[in-house]
Short mmCIF file of C-alpha atoms and ligand atoms in Angstrom, two decimals:
data_model
loop_
_atom_site.label_atom_id
_atom_site.label_comp_id
_atom_site.label_asym_id
_atom_site.label_seq_id
_atom_site.Cartn_x
_atom_site.Cartn_y
_atom_site.Cartn_z
CA MET A 1 -0.27 -0.27 -0.11
CA LYS A 2 1.43 3.73 -0.29
CA ALA A 3 3.10 4.58 2.31
CA PRO A 4 0.91 6.92 5.26
CA PRO A 5 2.65 10.79 5.32
CA ARG A 6 3.52 10.11 9.44
CA LEU A 7 5.81 6.85 7.80
CA GLN A 8 7.25 8.56 5.25
CA SER A 9 10.30 9.71 7.20
CA LEU A 10 10.75 6.86 8.40
CA ILE A 11 11.62 4.80 5.14
CA GLU A 12 13.81 7.97 4.15
CA GLU A 13 16.30 7.11 7.26
CA GLY A 14 16.77 3.71 5.28
CA LEU A 15 14.59 2.37 8.99
CA ILE A 16 11.25 0.62 6.66
CA ASP A 17 11.08 -0.95 2.89
CA THR A 18 7.28 -1.05 2.86
CA VAL A 19 4.11 -0.86 4.46
CA VAL A 20 2.16 -4.02 4.06
CA ARG A 21 -1.60 -3.11 5.95
CA GLN A 22 -3.14 -1.40 8.49
CA LEU A 23 -4.10 -3.05 10.99
CA MET A 24 -6.25 -0.97 13.51
CA SER A 25 -6.94 2.63 14.05
CA GLY A 26 -7.28 2.46 18.19
CA LYS A 27 -8.08 5.58 20.28
CA GLU A 28 -4.32 6.31 20.40
CA ALA A 29 -2.91 5.28 17.29
CA MET A 30 -2.82 3.43 13.90
CA VAL A 31 -1.44 0.58 13.18
CA PHE A 32 0.48 -0.12 10.43
CA VAL A 33 2.35 -3.75 9.27
CA VAL A 34 5.98 -2.72 7.45
CA ARG A 35 8.66 -4.37 5.87
CA SER A 36 12.16 -3.51 7.10
CA GLY A 37 14.85 -5.86 5.16
CA GLU A 38 13.68 -9.44 5.88
CA ARG A 39 11.50 -8.62 8.66
CA THR A 40 7.97 -8.12 8.71
CA LEU A 41 7.73 -5.83 11.85
CA CYS A 42 4.65 -4.03 13.27
CA ALA A 43 4.67 0.11 13.34
CA LYS A 44 2.67 2.00 15.66
CA ILE A 45 1.50 6.36 14.72
CA TYR A 46 0.36 7.93 17.59
CA LYS A 47 -2.55 10.36 17.12
CA GLU A 48 -2.14 14.01 18.64
CA ALA A 49 -3.33 14.26 22.47
CA THR A 50 -6.65 16.62 21.83
CA ASN A 51 -7.78 12.43 20.12
CA ARG A 52 -7.33 11.44 22.53
CA SER A 53 -9.73 9.93 25.63
CA PHE A 54 -9.99 12.99 28.79
CA ARG A 55 -9.78 10.18 30.40
CA GLN A 56 -6.08 9.39 30.18
CA ALA A 57 -5.52 13.01 29.50
CA VAL A 58 -5.98 13.40 33.27
CA ASP A 59 -4.09 9.96 34.53
CA TYR A 60 -1.09 10.88 32.71
CA THR A 61 -0.20 14.49 33.99
CA GLU A 62 -1.11 13.84 36.91
CA ASN A 63 1.20 10.82 37.30
CA ARG A 64 3.43 10.91 35.57
CA LYS A 65 7.05 12.39 37.56
CA VAL A 66 8.42 14.80 34.32
CA LYS A 67 11.93 14.93 35.39
CA ASN A 68 13.30 17.55 33.81
CA SER A 69 12.15 21.25 35.17
CA ARG A 70 11.69 23.39 32.79
CA SER A 71 9.63 21.03 31.07
CA ALA A 72 7.39 19.81 34.31
CA ARG A 73 6.82 24.11 34.72
CA ALA A 74 5.95 24.23 30.59
CA ILE A 75 3.94 21.47 30.51
CA ALA A 76 1.93 22.68 34.88
CA LYS A 77 1.65 26.00 32.13
CA GLY A 78 -0.08 24.07 29.16
CA SER A 79 1.85 26.09 27.27
CA LYS A 80 2.43 25.20 23.35
CA PHE A 81 6.57 23.46 24.31
CA GLY A 82 4.56 22.26 26.97
CA ARG A 83 1.62 20.27 25.22
CA GLN A 84 4.92 18.92 22.77
CA GLU A 85 6.94 18.21 26.17
CA GLN A 86 3.87 16.13 27.26
CA GLU A 87 3.68 14.64 24.60
CA THR A 88 6.75 12.92 23.73
CA ALA A 89 7.16 12.24 27.82
CA TRP A 90 3.91 10.66 27.22
CA GLN A 91 4.42 8.49 23.41
CA SER A 92 7.77 7.00 25.10
CA ALA A 93 6.63 6.33 28.12
CA GLU A 94 5.51 3.10 26.29
CA VAL A 95 8.74 2.18 24.57
CA ASP A 96 9.79 3.10 28.09
CA ALA A 97 7.94 0.43 29.51
CA LEU A 98 8.63 -1.73 26.52
CA TYR A 99 12.13 -2.03 27.64
CA ARG A 100 11.29 -1.78 31.16
CA LEU A 101 9.36 -5.36 30.76
CA ALA A 102 11.72 -7.26 27.52
CA ASP A 103 14.29 -7.03 30.44
CA ALA A 104 12.45 -8.01 33.14
CA GLY A 105 11.87 -11.66 30.80
CA VAL A 106 7.32 -10.46 30.70
CA ARG A 107 6.26 -10.91 27.18
CA VAL A 108 5.76 -7.98 25.26
CA PRO A 109 6.61 -7.20 21.94
CA GLN A 110 10.62 -6.11 20.81
CA PRO A 111 11.12 -3.30 20.62
CA TYR A 112 13.49 -1.78 17.78
CA ASN A 113 12.78 2.10 17.99
CA PHE A 114 10.80 4.95 18.21
CA CYS A 115 10.88 7.57 15.52
CA ASP A 116 9.04 10.77 14.71
CA GLY A 117 6.71 9.43 17.21
CA VAL A 118 6.65 5.80 15.63
CA LEU A 119 6.86 3.23 17.60
CA LEU A 120 8.51 0.40 15.81
CA MET A 121 8.47 -3.27 16.90
CA GLU A 122 8.33 -6.78 16.37
CA LEU A 123 4.65 -8.14 15.16
CA VAL A 124 3.25 -10.43 17.47
CA THR A 125 2.40 -14.07 14.58
CA ASP A 126 -0.95 -16.69 15.25
CA ALA A 127 0.31 -20.23 13.69
CA ASN A 128 0.42 -18.59 9.93
CA GLY A 129 2.76 -15.65 10.26
CA ASP A 130 -0.16 -13.57 10.48
CA ALA A 131 -0.91 -10.32 13.01
CA ALA A 132 -2.18 -12.52 16.31
CA PRO A 133 -5.30 -12.53 17.46
CA ARG A 134 -7.18 -10.19 20.50
CA LEU A 135 -7.86 -12.67 23.17
CA ASN A 136 -11.82 -10.71 23.01
CA ASP A 137 -11.68 -12.64 19.38
CA VAL A 138 -10.40 -15.31 21.05
CA ALA A 139 -13.01 -18.79 22.78
CA PHE A 140 -11.23 -20.64 24.96
CA THR A 141 -11.84 -24.27 26.95
CA ARG A 142 -12.20 -23.95 30.76
CA GLU A 143 -8.09 -25.63 30.97
CA GLN A 144 -7.56 -23.18 28.14
CA ALA A 145 -8.35 -20.18 29.76
CA LEU A 146 -7.40 -21.65 34.28
CA ALA A 147 -4.08 -22.00 32.24
CA HIS A 148 -3.87 -18.57 30.25
CA HIS A 149 -5.11 -16.98 33.61
CA ALA A 150 -2.10 -18.26 35.58
CA THR A 151 0.24 -16.81 33.76
CA LEU A 152 -1.45 -13.12 32.68
CA VAL A 153 -1.94 -13.15 36.85
CA ALA A 154 2.30 -14.49 36.72
CA GLU A 155 2.88 -10.73 34.24
CA VAL A 156 1.58 -9.23 36.37
CA VAL A 157 4.07 -9.76 39.30
CA ARG A 158 6.42 -9.94 37.00
CA MET A 159 5.42 -6.56 35.63
CA LEU A 160 4.72 -5.37 40.15
CA CYS A 161 8.64 -7.04 40.52
CA ALA A 162 9.88 -4.00 37.43
CA GLY A 163 8.59 -1.76 38.65
CA VAL A 164 5.54 -1.72 36.12
CA VAL A 165 1.60 -1.14 36.88
CA HIS A 166 0.35 -1.63 32.50
CA GLY A 167 -2.50 0.18 33.58
CA ASP A 168 -5.24 -0.83 30.85
CA LEU A 169 -4.82 -4.43 31.34
CA SER A 170 -7.61 -6.13 29.33
CA GLU A 171 -8.18 -8.48 27.17
CA PHE A 172 -8.18 -5.91 23.68
CA ASN A 173 -4.53 -5.36 24.78
CA ILE A 174 -3.25 -9.05 25.40
CA LEU A 175 -2.60 -10.21 21.72
CA LEU A 176 -2.84 -14.51 20.95
CA ALA A 177 1.30 -15.46 19.76
CA HIS A 178 1.67 -18.30 18.42
CA GLN A 179 5.28 -19.35 20.17
CA PRO A 180 6.48 -22.48 18.07
CA SER A 181 8.83 -25.25 19.01
CA SER A 182 11.48 -26.17 18.47
CA ASP A 183 11.67 -30.05 18.57
CA GLY A 184 8.96 -29.60 15.69
CA ALA A 185 5.83 -30.21 17.72
CA ALA A 186 2.59 -28.60 17.45
CA GLY A 187 3.74 -25.02 19.47
CA VAL A 188 1.58 -23.23 22.00
CA ASP A 189 -0.09 -20.50 22.28
CA VAL A 190 1.30 -17.84 24.73
CA PRO A 191 -0.33 -14.32 25.23
CA VAL A 192 1.58 -11.17 24.71
CA VAL A 193 0.33 -7.68 26.51
CA ILE A 194 0.94 -4.71 24.53
CA ASP A 195 -0.02 -1.04 24.59
CA LEU A 196 1.43 -0.10 26.88
CA PRO A 197 1.01 4.04 26.82
CA GLN A 198 -0.15 4.67 29.98
CA ALA A 199 1.61 2.31 32.81
CA VAL A 200 2.87 3.30 35.52
CA ASP A 201 5.33 3.62 38.68
CA ALA A 202 4.13 1.50 40.77
CA ALA A 203 6.61 2.92 43.48
CA GLY A 204 5.33 6.13 43.23
CA ASN A 205 2.49 7.42 41.86
CA ASN A 206 -1.23 7.46 43.66
CA HIS A 207 -3.67 6.00 41.21
CA ALA A 208 -1.22 2.70 40.90
CA HIS A 209 -2.51 -0.04 43.70
CA ARG A 210 -6.57 1.16 42.13
CA MET A 211 -4.53 0.56 38.73
CA LEU A 212 -2.88 -2.68 39.47
CA LEU A 213 -6.49 -3.78 41.49
CA ARG A 214 -8.56 -3.45 37.96
CA ASP A 215 -6.11 -4.70 35.89
CA VAL A 216 -6.10 -8.41 37.47
CA ALA A 217 -9.86 -7.74 37.44
CA ASN A 218 -10.17 -7.64 34.64
CA LEU A 219 -8.08 -10.76 33.42
CA ARG A 220 -11.08 -12.57 36.13
CA ASP A 221 -13.65 -11.65 35.03
CA PHE A 222 -13.07 -11.84 31.30
CA PHE A 223 -11.70 -15.75 31.96
CA GLY A 224 -14.07 -16.00 34.22
CA GLN A 225 -16.71 -16.25 31.66
CA PHE A 226 -14.75 -19.85 30.99
CA ALA A 227 -13.98 -21.04 34.22
CA PRO A 228 -16.19 -19.54 36.22
CA ALA A 229 -14.57 -20.33 39.43
CA LEU A 230 -12.01 -17.13 39.14
CA LEU A 231 -14.91 -15.37 38.84
CA THR A 232 -14.41 -15.62 42.81
CA THR A 233 -11.65 -14.71 43.11
CA HIS A 234 -9.09 -12.57 44.65
CA TYR A 235 -5.61 -11.86 43.50
CA GLY A 236 -5.51 -8.16 42.64
CA PRO A 237 -5.37 -7.23 46.35
CA GLU A 238 -3.52 -10.35 47.47
CA ILE A 239 -0.99 -9.09 44.75
CA TRP A 240 -0.42 -5.20 46.30
CA ASN A 241 -0.26 -6.35 50.07
CA LEU A 242 2.52 -9.18 49.77
CA TYR A 243 4.11 -6.11 47.07
CA GLN A 244 3.52 -3.40 49.61
CA ALA A 245 4.96 -5.67 52.01
CA GLY A 246 7.50 -5.94 50.34
CA LEU A 247 7.47 -10.10 50.13
CA LEU A 248 6.32 -10.36 46.31
CA SER A 249 9.12 -12.00 44.36
CA ASN A 250 8.45 -13.60 40.56
CA ASP A 251 8.32 -17.11 42.93
CA THR A 252 5.71 -15.72 45.17
CA VAL A 253 2.88 -18.73 44.85
CA LEU A 254 -0.41 -16.84 45.65
CA THR A 255 -3.44 -18.74 46.32
CA GLY A 256 -6.36 -16.26 45.03
CA HIS A 257 -7.64 -15.82 48.50
CA TYR A 258 -7.12 -12.88 50.50
CA GLU A 259 -8.72 -12.11 53.76
CA ARG A 260 -8.14 -8.28 55.27
CA SER A 261 -6.24 -8.02 58.35
CA LYS A 262 -8.29 -8.85 61.52
CA ALA A 263 -7.42 -5.60 63.20
CA ALA A 264 -8.46 -3.81 59.92
CA VAL A 265 -11.97 -5.02 59.65
CA ASP A 266 -12.75 -6.56 62.36
CA VAL A 267 -14.82 -4.09 64.38
CA GLY A 268 -16.76 -5.74 66.42
CA GLY A 269 -14.17 -7.97 67.52
CA LEU A 270 -12.53 -5.05 68.53
CA MET A 271 -14.82 -3.46 70.14
CA ARG A 272 -15.51 -6.54 72.52
CA GLU A 273 -12.19 -5.55 73.46
CA ILE A 274 -12.29 -2.76 74.29
CA ASP A 275 -15.85 -3.46 76.47
CA ASP A 276 -13.82 -6.16 77.91
CA ALA A 277 -10.94 -4.35 79.64
CA ARG A 278 -13.41 -1.67 80.56
CA ALA A 279 -15.48 -4.29 82.47
CA GLU A 280 -11.70 -5.88 84.01
CA ASP A 281 -11.18 -2.33 84.76
CA ALA A 282 -14.61 -1.63 85.93
CA ALA A 283 -14.19 -4.40 88.08
CA ARG A 284 -10.20 -3.75 89.28
CA ARG A 285 -12.23 -0.42 90.46
CA LEU A 286 -14.85 -2.36 92.70
CA ARG A 287 -12.74 -4.30 94.71
CA MET A 288 -9.67 -1.42 95.23
CA LEU A 289 -13.74 0.00 97.06
CA SER A 290 -14.41 -3.61 98.20
CA HIS A 291 -11.53 -3.08 99.70
N1 ATP B 1 3.31 -5.94 18.53
C1 ATP B 1 2.30 -5.65 18.17
N2 ATP B 1 1.41 -6.91 16.32
C2 ATP B 1 0.67 -6.83 16.09
N3 ATP B 1 -1.07 -6.76 16.42
C3 ATP B 1 -0.21 -5.21 17.22
C4 ATP B 1 0.76 -5.36 17.85
N4 ATP B 1 0.55 -3.89 18.09
C5 ATP B 1 -0.35 -3.76 17.96
N5 ATP B 1 -1.56 -4.96 17.71
C6 ATP B 1 -2.65 -4.89 16.71
O1 ATP B 1 -2.60 -3.05 16.75
C7 ATP B 1 -4.19 -3.03 17.23
C8 ATP B 1 -4.27 -0.75 18.43
O2 ATP B 1 -3.17 -1.12 19.48
P1 ATP B 1 -2.39 -0.73 20.80
O3 ATP B 1 -3.52 -1.33 21.91
O4 ATP B 1 -1.13 -0.60 20.85
O5 ATP B 1 -3.44 0.84 20.19
P2 ATP B 1 -4.10 1.67 20.56
O6 ATP B 1 -4.60 2.24 20.48
O7 ATP B 1 -4.95 2.25 22.45
O8 ATP B 1 -5.76 0.94 20.04
P3 ATP B 1 -6.78 0.79 21.29
O9 ATP B 1 -7.88 2.29 21.41
O10 ATP B 1 -8.02 -0.38 20.12
O11 ATP B 1 -6.77 -0.10 22.31
C9 ATP B 1 -4.09 -4.14 19.24
O12 ATP B 1 -5.54 -4.52 19.75
C10 ATP B 1 -4.21 -5.25 18.50
O13 ATP B 1 -4.82 -5.77 17.50
MG1 MG B 2 -5.29 -1.23 22.78
#
């Protein structure tokens, strides 16, 4: 196909050779399949901030600490320079998160380049080498649902241990990739997490807790359609609690059960204890009086 204008500069710079086809035009980006030498890649072109949803803009401004103080001031003032800086920071957030997560062993597309607002990355593919489907486009057996849910909960833990909360994890932002086996057997489907511009720093962000709970609840609700037993699990709060206590690692065995600490919720029990103490005190005073 004819290359869209935003990909023209990448062709001129020799980063890509041809544009094969458009995959999607989503809320934040247009996604294309492109060729670069022998490789077929994925090019994600970010849309302008004005075309993105308000929620994302708010989350973004509240959440992100801009390191450079000139940029921070400009963003706060909403000047033209500020908007440009914010735009660049937003777009590079996805690249940063992809590198960080790939390093941590999370299954994400391998990023190759980020140039003029275009992210070049590995094309996640199905068994035919075509762009992989989203989880939302696939039906699962109960066993498959349980297995993929477990894999993805482990991926969330891995991300959190690397200091990242995805923030928009759902069946629309996870692809089902085909992984050929090395010994000629049939190969397996593995979930690959995509779409990370809104990812936040788990430690330094006020919304990280809420976002993590929502991400994990989305996994539960989606796979719960195929494996209803998942619907009563509580992996989100369990994961966050362990993380906060400094007890979470990639090998942590999770139960899916979560009981809030008794002291925090058992108000009735606490009141009984106070009453007991009062009664005991009153009894002591009475004894003292009677002596
Ligand atoms: N690396 C990739 N390999 C294969 N397909 C991809 C890849 N990245 C994105 N896609 C496809 O493009 C779609 C949009 O990508 P992405 O979710 O990153 O952008 P978006 O603008 O947030 O879109 P949406 O609004 O649909 O969430 C994905 O749902 C997926 O089908
Ligand atoms: Mg998306």
